[in-house]
Amino acid sequence: MKKVSLIIPCYNEEQSLPLLYEAICATAAEHDAYEWEFLFVNDGSKDSTLEIIKNLRADDKRVSFVDLSRNFGKERAMLAGFDYAQGDCAVVMDADLQHPPKVIGEMLAKWEEGYDDIYGKRITRGKESWLRKSLSLTFYKLLGKISNIDLLPNVGDFRLLDRRCIDALKQLRESERYTKGLYCWIGYKKTFVEFEQGERAAGESKWNFFKLLSLAMEGVVSFSTAPLKIATFAGFICAMASIIYSVYFLIKSLVVTDPVAGFPTLIITILFIGGLQLICLGIIGEYVGRIFNESKRRPVYFAREHEAGEV
Ligand code: UDP
Ligand code: MG
C-alpha cells in the first residue's frame, strides 16, 4: 500500500487543529486505498498546540509529530516535515484549513498519472486586501523576470510532492529558505490542480506586512544576482554622466569665471551620488549577510521530540 504523508506546519494553531483533524480524517477515509500519515510539525507554539497533537496521537496512530525546539518559521518547519515524512509522497498544507483537504484527491489522481510535483493554484485569494493582492502579483512578475526560475503567481505551499522531490528538497539545506523558489529550482514533472482558498478557520494569520516584505526580499536575493547587476549598471551610468558633466564644468569655468553659482547642482549631485552609493552598499550587504549566515553552516532547525508509527 502506498503511503501518503500530510505535512502540516503549526504555529499557535490550537483553535484550527480539531477542525483540521476532522477534515483530514474525512479525506483519508475517502481514499482508503492509501496508508496515511498526519505529520504535524510544531513550530515552537506558545499555546496548547503540542498537547492537542499528542492527544490526537494517543487515539490515532496515523498522527505523528516533530516538535521543534523553538519557533523557526514556516519555511524551516517545512524542511523538518520533509526530513521526517515517511510517505511515498507528501502533501504540504496549512493548519488553518485555507488549503481544502478535498483537493488532495485530485492531487493523488495526478500523482498516479506520473507527475512528481502537483501544486495547488488559487483561484480566489480569500479575504485579502487589494493592496496585498496586487503587491504580491507585481512581486511575482518582477521576480520571474530577474531570476532564472519560473515562479508562479497564486501558487503557495499547498502541493503534493513525490518521494523524488522530497529527497531533492532535503538536500537543499540553506538556512535562509525560500521554499517556493526551491520547488521550481529542483525541477521534476509538474502540473497543477485548482482550488478555492477559503478564510482562515480560526485564529489569526501569522504574517504581517514586514514579514511578507522580508520573505519577498529573500525570494529576490536568494534566487538572483540581478540587484547586484543593477547596482553596477547604475554606478556605471553615474560615472559616465559625471565625466561628461565635469568636462562641461571645466570648460565653463575656464571661459566664464563664476565661483558661487552652481551650488544647487553641487549639493544635488553629492546627495544623489551619496544616496546611490548607500543603496548599492545595502544591496551588497544583503548578499554578504547571506554569505555570513550560510557560512556558519548551522543546522536549519533542532527537533526536541519526534514520534511516529505505532503508539
Ligand atoms: N506557521 C508556522 N510557523 C510560523 C508561522 C506560520 O509553522 O512561524 C504555519 C501556520 O501554523 C500555518 C501556516 O504556517 O499552518 C501558514 O500560516 P498563516 O496561515 O499564518 O499564513 P497565511 O495563510 O496568512 O499566509
Ligand atoms: Mg493561512
mmCIF file of C-alpha atoms and ligand atoms in Angstrom:
data_model
loop_
_atom_site.group_PDB
_atom_site.id
_atom_site.type_symbol
_atom_site.label_atom_id
_atom_site.label_comp_id
_atom_site.label_asym_id
_atom_site.label_seq_id
_atom_site.Cartn_x
_atom_site.Cartn_y
_atom_site.Cartn_z
ATOM 1 C CA MET A 1 0.000 0.000 0.000
ATOM 2 C CA LYS A 2 1.349 3.415 -0.895
ATOM 3 C CA LYS A 3 1.814 5.811 1.961
ATOM 4 C CA VAL A 4 0.799 9.461 1.854
ATOM 5 C CA SER A 5 2.202 11.908 4.419
ATOM 6 C CA LEU A 6 0.412 15.122 5.193
ATOM 7 C CA ILE A 7 2.969 17.668 6.373
ATOM 8 C CA ILE A 8 1.308 20.317 8.495
ATOM 9 C CA PRO A 9 3.428 23.115 9.997
ATOM 10 C CA CYS A 10 1.658 24.517 13.060
ATOM 11 C CA TYR A 11 2.351 27.643 14.995
ATOM 12 C CA ASN A 12 -0.233 28.527 17.638
ATOM 13 C CA GLU A 13 -2.995 26.638 15.896
ATOM 14 C CA GLU A 14 -4.909 25.274 18.903
ATOM 15 C CA GLN A 15 -8.162 26.603 17.513
ATOM 16 C CA SER A 16 -7.885 25.230 13.997
ATOM 17 C CA LEU A 17 -6.364 21.824 14.767
ATOM 18 C CA PRO A 18 -9.553 19.994 15.820
ATOM 19 C CA LEU A 19 -11.344 21.246 12.699
ATOM 20 C CA LEU A 20 -8.391 20.323 10.530
ATOM 21 C CA TYR A 21 -8.116 16.854 12.037
ATOM 22 C CA GLU A 22 -11.768 16.167 11.293
ATOM 23 C CA ALA A 23 -11.343 17.300 7.694
ATOM 24 C CA ILE A 24 -8.224 15.246 7.014
ATOM 25 C CA CYS A 25 -9.773 12.171 8.589
ATOM 26 C CA ALA A 26 -12.659 12.503 6.163
ATOM 27 C CA THR A 27 -10.229 12.779 3.254
ATOM 28 C CA ALA A 28 -8.252 9.773 4.458
ATOM 29 C CA ALA A 29 -11.452 7.746 4.785
ATOM 30 C CA GLU A 30 -12.428 8.662 1.256
ATOM 31 C CA HIS A 31 -9.075 7.477 -0.101
ATOM 32 C CA ASP A 32 -8.589 4.319 1.910
ATOM 33 C CA ALA A 33 -6.501 2.693 -0.804
ATOM 34 C CA TYR A 34 -3.597 4.582 0.715
ATOM 35 C CA GLU A 35 -1.924 4.410 4.072
ATOM 36 C CA TRP A 36 -1.906 7.820 5.733
ATOM 37 C CA GLU A 37 0.460 9.693 7.987
ATOM 38 C CA PHE A 38 -0.545 13.020 9.505
ATOM 39 C CA LEU A 39 2.770 14.657 10.322
ATOM 40 C CA PHE A 40 2.360 17.772 12.429
ATOM 41 C CA VAL A 41 5.403 19.985 12.787
ATOM 42 C CA ASN A 42 5.011 22.039 15.930
ATOM 43 C CA ASP A 43 6.978 25.181 15.217
ATOM 44 C CA GLY A 44 7.529 26.301 18.804
ATOM 45 C CA SER A 45 3.883 27.113 19.509
ATOM 46 C CA LYS A 46 3.204 29.033 22.686
ATOM 47 C CA ASP A 47 -0.330 27.726 23.144
ATOM 48 C CA SER A 48 -1.595 24.175 23.651
ATOM 49 C CA THR A 49 -0.971 23.065 20.052
ATOM 50 C CA LEU A 50 1.513 20.366 21.113
ATOM 51 C CA GLU A 51 -0.841 18.923 23.751
ATOM 52 C CA ILE A 52 -3.632 18.757 21.195
ATOM 53 C CA ILE A 53 -1.363 16.925 18.756
ATOM 54 C CA LYS A 54 -0.256 14.495 21.472
ATOM 55 C CA ASN A 55 -3.877 13.822 22.401
ATOM 56 C CA LEU A 56 -4.697 13.115 18.779
ATOM 57 C CA ARG A 57 -1.751 10.759 18.603
ATOM 58 C CA ALA A 58 -2.877 8.857 21.682
ATOM 59 C CA ASP A 59 -6.016 7.769 19.818
ATOM 60 C CA ASP A 60 -4.807 7.619 16.253
ATOM 61 C CA LYS A 61 -1.519 6.048 15.216
ATOM 62 C CA ARG A 62 -1.627 7.826 11.860
ATOM 63 C CA VAL A 63 -0.780 11.023 13.713
ATOM 64 C CA SER A 64 2.934 11.658 14.129
ATOM 65 C CA PHE A 65 4.733 14.818 15.077
ATOM 66 C CA VAL A 66 8.006 16.659 15.299
ATOM 67 C CA ASP A 67 8.346 19.265 18.000
ATOM 68 C CA LEU A 68 10.892 21.934 17.092
ATOM 69 C CA SER A 69 12.994 23.436 19.860
ATOM 70 C CA ARG A 70 11.661 26.948 19.185
ATOM 71 C CA ASN A 71 9.817 28.922 16.527
ATOM 72 C CA PHE A 72 11.912 28.643 13.367
ATOM 73 C CA GLY A 73 9.356 29.938 10.885
ATOM 74 C CA LYS A 74 7.226 28.078 8.375
ATOM 75 C CA GLU A 75 9.968 27.657 5.771
ATOM 76 C CA ARG A 76 12.210 25.735 8.159
ATOM 77 C CA ALA A 77 9.302 23.887 9.709
ATOM 78 C CA MET A 78 8.527 22.541 6.246
ATOM 79 C CA LEU A 79 12.064 21.211 5.899
ATOM 80 C CA ALA A 80 11.616 19.390 9.198
ATOM 81 C CA GLY A 81 8.453 17.951 7.663
ATOM 82 C CA PHE A 82 10.357 16.714 4.614
ATOM 83 C CA ASP A 83 13.029 15.190 6.838
ATOM 84 C CA TYR A 84 10.607 13.194 8.961
ATOM 85 C CA ALA A 85 7.902 12.329 6.411
ATOM 86 C CA GLN A 86 7.784 8.596 5.715
ATOM 87 C CA GLY A 87 5.357 8.573 2.808
ATOM 88 C CA ASP A 88 5.891 7.713 -0.843
ATOM 89 C CA CYS A 89 4.556 11.163 -1.417
ATOM 90 C CA ALA A 90 3.774 14.097 0.852
ATOM 91 C CA VAL A 91 1.195 16.839 0.782
ATOM 92 C CA VAL A 92 2.216 20.105 2.409
ATOM 93 C CA MET A 93 -0.716 22.040 3.786
ATOM 94 C CA ASP A 94 -1.521 24.841 6.225
ATOM 95 C CA ALA A 95 -3.164 24.067 9.526
ATOM 96 C CA ASP A 96 -5.805 26.757 9.153
ATOM 97 C CA LEU A 97 -7.928 24.937 6.525
ATOM 98 C CA GLN A 98 -7.170 27.562 3.908
ATOM 99 C CA HIS A 99 -5.944 24.629 1.878
ATOM 100 C CA PRO A 100 -9.056 22.461 1.438
ATOM 101 C CA PRO A 101 -8.248 18.768 2.085
ATOM 102 C CA LYS A 102 -10.846 17.818 -0.545
ATOM 103 C CA VAL A 103 -8.375 18.842 -3.267
ATOM 104 C CA ILE A 104 -5.916 16.170 -2.115
ATOM 105 C CA GLY A 105 -7.979 13.577 -4.016
ATOM 106 C CA GLU A 106 -7.354 15.383 -7.304
ATOM 107 C CA MET A 107 -3.673 15.680 -6.447
ATOM 108 C CA LEU A 108 -3.426 11.955 -5.779
ATOM 109 C CA ALA A 109 -5.076 11.225 -9.144
ATOM 110 C CA LYS A 110 -2.443 13.325 -10.913
ATOM 111 C CA TRP A 111 0.296 11.637 -8.888
ATOM 112 C CA GLU A 112 -0.949 8.256 -10.114
ATOM 113 C CA GLU A 113 -0.694 9.630 -13.658
ATOM 114 C CA GLY A 114 3.028 10.005 -13.043
ATOM 115 C CA TYR A 115 3.505 13.635 -12.044
ATOM 116 C CA ASP A 116 6.079 14.397 -9.336
ATOM 117 C CA ASP A 117 5.025 17.820 -8.113
ATOM 118 C CA ILE A 118 1.368 18.766 -8.166
ATOM 119 C CA TYR A 119 0.825 22.287 -6.930
ATOM 120 C CA GLY A 120 -2.389 23.921 -5.896
ATOM 121 C CA LYS A 121 -3.273 27.049 -7.809
ATOM 122 C CA ARG A 122 -5.530 29.516 -6.018
ATOM 123 C CA ILE A 123 -8.469 30.786 -7.975
ATOM 124 C CA THR A 124 -9.599 33.098 -5.198
ATOM 125 C CA ARG A 125 -7.400 34.542 -2.532
ATOM 126 C CA GLY A 126 -9.883 34.674 0.313
ATOM 127 C CA LYS A 127 -10.299 37.897 2.217
ATOM 128 C CA GLU A 128 -7.066 39.603 1.326
ATOM 129 C CA SER A 129 -6.730 43.297 0.852
ATOM 130 C CA TRP A 130 -6.484 44.757 -2.624
ATOM 131 C CA LEU A 131 -3.052 46.132 -1.789
ATOM 132 C CA ARG A 132 -1.665 42.765 -0.686
ATOM 133 C CA LYS A 133 -3.087 41.040 -3.763
ATOM 134 C CA SER A 134 -1.629 43.486 -6.248
ATOM 135 C CA LEU A 135 1.673 43.759 -4.412
ATOM 136 C CA SER A 136 2.155 40.017 -4.474
ATOM 137 C CA LEU A 137 1.226 39.797 -8.169
ATOM 138 C CA THR A 138 3.709 42.533 -9.071
ATOM 139 C CA PHE A 139 6.341 40.827 -6.967
ATOM 140 C CA TYR A 140 5.990 37.501 -8.773
ATOM 141 C CA LYS A 141 6.125 39.192 -12.171
ATOM 142 C CA LEU A 142 9.266 41.059 -11.193
ATOM 143 C CA LEU A 143 10.950 38.067 -9.604
ATOM 144 C CA GLY A 144 10.091 35.891 -12.606
ATOM 145 C CA LYS A 145 11.805 38.443 -14.844
ATOM 146 C CA ILE A 146 15.010 38.843 -12.872
ATOM 147 C CA SER A 147 15.610 35.307 -11.655
ATOM 148 C CA ASN A 148 16.334 32.333 -13.810
ATOM 149 C CA ILE A 149 13.462 30.296 -12.494
ATOM 150 C CA ASP A 150 9.801 30.442 -13.376
ATOM 151 C CA LEU A 151 7.916 31.470 -10.281
ATOM 152 C CA LEU A 152 4.181 31.122 -10.469
ATOM 153 C CA PRO A 153 1.755 33.662 -9.085
ATOM 154 C CA ASN A 154 -1.124 32.385 -6.956
ATOM 155 C CA VAL A 155 0.795 29.253 -6.113
ATOM 156 C CA GLY A 156 1.663 28.654 -2.491
ATOM 157 C CA ASP A 157 2.951 25.794 -0.462
ATOM 158 C CA PHE A 158 -0.118 23.614 -0.889
ATOM 159 C CA ARG A 159 1.218 20.784 -3.030
ATOM 160 C CA LEU A 160 1.818 17.090 -3.405
ATOM 161 C CA LEU A 161 5.433 16.036 -3.748
ATOM 162 C CA ASP A 162 6.666 12.658 -4.875
ATOM 163 C CA ARG A 163 9.405 10.968 -2.847
ATOM 164 C CA ARG A 164 11.892 12.099 -5.517
ATOM 165 C CA CYS A 165 11.081 15.752 -4.852
ATOM 166 C CA ILE A 166 11.172 15.291 -1.075
ATOM 167 C CA ASP A 167 14.613 13.692 -1.293
ATOM 168 C CA ALA A 168 15.783 16.528 -3.514
ATOM 169 C CA LEU A 169 14.424 19.213 -1.182
ATOM 170 C CA LYS A 170 16.076 17.502 1.793
ATOM 171 C CA GLN A 171 19.425 18.101 0.169
ATOM 172 C CA LEU A 172 18.854 21.840 -0.155
ATOM 173 C CA ARG A 173 19.782 22.797 3.376
ATOM 174 C CA GLU A 174 20.296 26.526 3.135
ATOM 175 C CA SER A 175 19.105 28.194 6.298
ATOM 176 C CA GLU A 176 17.676 31.256 4.594
ATOM 177 C CA ARG A 177 14.927 29.428 2.788
ATOM 178 C CA TYR A 178 12.550 30.476 0.089
ATOM 179 C CA THR A 179 10.785 27.177 -0.441
ATOM 180 C CA LYS A 180 8.517 28.416 -3.232
ATOM 181 C CA GLY A 181 11.596 29.065 -5.312
ATOM 182 C CA LEU A 182 13.188 25.763 -4.298
ATOM 183 C CA TYR A 183 10.226 23.785 -5.660
ATOM 184 C CA CYS A 184 10.838 25.372 -9.056
ATOM 185 C CA TRP A 185 14.574 25.010 -8.796
ATOM 186 C CA ILE A 186 14.554 21.246 -8.271
ATOM 187 C CA GLY A 187 12.529 20.720 -11.440
ATOM 188 C CA TYR A 188 10.721 17.353 -11.970
ATOM 189 C CA LYS A 189 7.421 16.813 -13.700
ATOM 190 C CA LYS A 190 4.956 19.433 -12.569
ATOM 191 C CA THR A 191 1.281 20.024 -13.023
ATOM 192 C CA PHE A 192 -1.409 21.816 -11.067
ATOM 193 C CA VAL A 193 -4.863 21.494 -9.634
ATOM 194 C CA GLU A 194 -7.038 24.497 -8.919
ATOM 195 C CA PHE A 195 -8.512 25.227 -5.532
ATOM 196 C CA GLU A 196 -10.504 27.924 -3.860
ATOM 197 C CA GLN A 197 -8.732 29.361 -0.884
ATOM 198 C CA GLY A 198 -11.153 29.971 1.931
ATOM 199 C CA GLU A 199 -10.880 32.068 5.011
ATOM 200 C CA ARG A 200 -8.764 31.050 7.950
ATOM 201 C CA ALA A 201 -10.776 28.554 10.039
ATOM 202 C CA ALA A 202 -9.779 30.154 13.337
ATOM 203 C CA GLY A 203 -7.057 32.262 14.870
ATOM 204 C CA GLU A 204 -5.034 34.866 13.044
ATOM 205 C CA SER A 205 -2.570 34.927 10.189
ATOM 206 C CA LYS A 206 0.994 34.973 11.439
ATOM 207 C CA TRP A 207 2.207 37.074 8.565
ATOM 208 C CA ASN A 208 2.327 40.794 8.769
ATOM 209 C CA PHE A 209 3.417 43.242 6.118
ATOM 210 C CA PHE A 210 7.045 43.322 7.239
ATOM 211 C CA LYS A 211 7.363 39.546 7.417
ATOM 212 C CA LEU A 212 5.977 39.323 3.888
ATOM 213 C CA LEU A 213 8.341 42.039 2.715
ATOM 214 C CA SER A 214 11.296 40.190 4.161
ATOM 215 C CA LEU A 215 10.143 36.938 2.543
ATOM 216 C CA ALA A 216 9.904 38.802 -0.766
ATOM 217 C CA MET A 217 13.432 40.122 -0.259
ATOM 218 C CA GLU A 218 14.541 36.566 0.468
ATOM 219 C CA GLY A 219 12.983 35.472 -2.809
ATOM 220 C CA VAL A 220 14.835 38.077 -4.822
ATOM 221 C CA VAL A 221 18.211 37.808 -3.139
ATOM 222 C CA SER A 222 18.356 34.029 -2.866
ATOM 223 C CA PHE A 223 17.420 33.371 -6.475
ATOM 224 C CA SER A 224 19.015 36.137 -8.429
ATOM 225 C CA THR A 225 22.058 38.326 -8.582
ATOM 226 C CA ALA A 226 20.174 40.846 -10.718
ATOM 227 C CA PRO A 227 20.162 43.533 -7.981
ATOM 228 C CA LEU A 228 23.967 43.445 -7.987
ATOM 229 C CA LYS A 229 23.969 43.887 -11.747
ATOM 230 C CA ILE A 230 21.520 46.760 -11.490
ATOM 231 C CA ALA A 231 23.809 48.397 -8.920
ATOM 232 C CA THR A 232 26.825 48.001 -11.201
ATOM 233 C CA PHE A 233 24.851 49.384 -14.111
ATOM 234 C CA ALA A 234 23.601 52.386 -12.131
ATOM 235 C CA GLY A 235 27.130 53.081 -10.928
ATOM 236 C CA PHE A 236 28.408 52.922 -14.482
ATOM 237 C CA ILE A 237 25.759 55.368 -15.762
ATOM 238 C CA CYS A 238 26.551 57.784 -12.930
ATOM 239 C CA ALA A 239 30.261 57.601 -13.614
ATOM 240 C CA MET A 240 29.709 58.314 -17.312
ATOM 241 C CA ALA A 241 27.373 61.194 -16.548
ATOM 242 C CA SER A 242 29.817 62.695 -14.089
ATOM 243 C CA ILE A 243 32.663 62.580 -16.634
ATOM 244 C CA ILE A 244 30.543 64.435 -19.197
ATOM 245 C CA TYR A 245 29.423 66.848 -16.504
ATOM 246 C CA SER A 246 32.932 67.583 -15.288
ATOM 247 C CA VAL A 247 34.149 68.249 -18.817
ATOM 248 C CA TYR A 248 31.269 70.704 -19.214
ATOM 249 C CA PHE A 249 32.172 72.469 -15.949
ATOM 250 C CA LEU A 250 35.854 72.565 -16.707
ATOM 251 C CA ILE A 251 35.199 74.333 -19.975
ATOM 252 C CA LYS A 252 32.589 76.594 -18.380
ATOM 253 C CA SER A 253 34.861 77.708 -15.543
ATOM 254 C CA LEU A 254 37.699 78.403 -17.961
ATOM 255 C CA VAL A 255 35.512 80.532 -20.210
ATOM 256 C CA VAL A 256 33.254 82.265 -17.671
ATOM 257 C CA THR A 257 34.637 82.625 -14.158
ATOM 258 C CA ASP A 258 31.657 82.426 -11.808
ATOM 259 C CA PRO A 259 32.699 80.850 -8.472
ATOM 260 C CA VAL A 260 29.470 80.954 -6.402
ATOM 261 C CA ALA A 261 26.694 79.929 -8.776
ATOM 262 C CA GLY A 262 26.261 76.214 -9.209
ATOM 263 C CA PHE A 263 25.834 75.403 -5.532
ATOM 264 C CA PRO A 264 22.441 73.701 -6.082
ATOM 265 C CA THR A 265 23.925 71.486 -8.763
ATOM 266 C CA LEU A 266 26.740 70.608 -6.427
ATOM 267 C CA ILE A 267 24.599 69.678 -3.471
ATOM 268 C CA ILE A 268 22.133 67.729 -5.604
ATOM 269 C CA THR A 269 24.919 65.792 -7.222
ATOM 270 C CA ILE A 270 26.573 64.991 -3.901
ATOM 271 C CA LEU A 271 23.319 63.832 -2.367
ATOM 272 C CA PHE A 272 22.351 61.816 -5.414
ATOM 273 C CA ILE A 273 25.662 60.019 -5.669
ATOM 274 C CA GLY A 274 25.764 59.542 -1.902
ATOM 275 C CA GLY A 275 22.293 58.007 -1.899
ATOM 276 C CA LEU A 276 23.104 55.752 -4.794
ATOM 277 C CA GLN A 277 26.238 54.539 -3.054
ATOM 278 C CA LEU A 278 24.310 53.738 0.079
ATOM 279 C CA ILE A 279 21.704 51.786 -1.880
ATOM 280 C CA CYS A 280 24.400 49.810 -3.661
ATOM 281 C CA LEU A 281 26.170 49.117 -0.388
ATOM 282 C CA GLY A 282 22.867 47.940 1.041
ATOM 283 C CA ILE A 283 22.341 45.564 -1.853
ATOM 284 C CA ILE A 284 25.836 44.154 -1.475
ATOM 285 C CA GLY A 285 25.167 43.935 2.253
ATOM 286 C CA GLU A 286 22.112 41.743 1.655
ATOM 287 C CA TYR A 287 24.272 39.243 -0.179
ATOM 288 C CA VAL A 288 27.171 39.459 2.254
ATOM 289 C CA GLY A 289 24.759 38.898 5.133
ATOM 290 C CA ARG A 290 23.508 35.746 3.473
ATOM 291 C CA ILE A 291 27.028 34.514 2.832
ATOM 292 C CA PHE A 292 27.752 35.168 6.522
ATOM 293 C CA ASN A 293 24.706 33.228 7.651
ATOM 294 C CA GLU A 294 25.262 30.295 5.342
ATOM 295 C CA SER A 295 28.980 30.133 6.086
ATOM 296 C CA LYS A 296 28.218 29.353 9.712
ATOM 297 C CA ARG A 297 26.740 26.078 8.499
ATOM 298 C CA ARG A 298 24.308 25.836 11.345
ATOM 299 C CA PRO A 299 21.648 23.164 11.202
ATOM 300 C CA VAL A 300 18.404 24.573 9.834
ATOM 301 C CA TYR A 301 16.407 23.611 12.936
ATOM 302 C CA PHE A 302 16.526 21.476 16.060
ATOM 303 C CA ALA A 303 13.882 18.948 16.960
ATOM 304 C CA ARG A 304 13.038 18.434 20.617
ATOM 305 C CA GLU A 305 10.858 15.403 20.221
ATOM 306 C CA HIS A 306 9.685 13.172 17.423
ATOM 307 C CA GLU A 307 7.139 10.400 17.425
ATOM 308 C CA ALA A 308 5.914 8.338 14.532
ATOM 309 C CA GLY A 309 4.429 4.951 13.803
ATOM 310 C CA GLU A 310 2.654 2.633 16.260
ATOM 311 C CA VAL A 311 1.668 4.176 19.560
HETATM 312 N N1 UDP B 1 3.381 28.725 10.509
HETATM 313 C C1 UDP B 1 4.489 28.110 11.078
HETATM 314 N N2 UDP B 1 5.461 28.889 11.660
HETATM 315 C C2 UDP B 1 5.385 30.258 11.682
HETATM 316 C C3 UDP B 1 4.261 30.866 11.077
HETATM 317 C C4 UDP B 1 3.290 30.067 10.496
HETATM 318 O O1 UDP B 1 4.607 26.876 11.070
HETATM 319 O O2 UDP B 1 6.276 30.889 12.223
HETATM 320 C C5 UDP B 1 2.327 27.879 9.897
HETATM 321 C C6 UDP B 1 0.921 28.178 10.401
HETATM 322 O O3 UDP B 1 0.629 27.458 11.565
HETATM 323 C C7 UDP B 1 0.068 27.725 9.226
HETATM 324 C C8 UDP B 1 0.954 28.043 8.026
HETATM 325 O O4 UDP B 1 2.272 28.164 8.526
HETATM 326 O O5 UDP B 1 -0.174 26.340 9.250
HETATM 327 C C9 UDP B 1 0.513 29.311 7.321
HETATM 328 O O6 UDP B 1 0.471 30.376 8.226
HETATM 329 P P1 UDP B 1 -0.624 31.512 8.170
HETATM 330 O O7 UDP B 1 -1.982 30.922 7.974
HETATM 331 O O8 UDP B 1 -0.421 32.355 9.375
HETATM 332 O O9 UDP B 1 -0.191 32.302 6.861
HETATM 333 P P2 UDP B 1 -1.128 32.847 5.668
HETATM 334 O O10 UDP B 1 -2.128 31.781 5.354
HETATM 335 O O11 UDP B 1 -1.754 34.080 6.192
HETATM 336 O O12 UDP B 1 -0.160 33.083 4.553
HETATM 337 MG MG MG B 2 -3.358 30.921 6.484
#
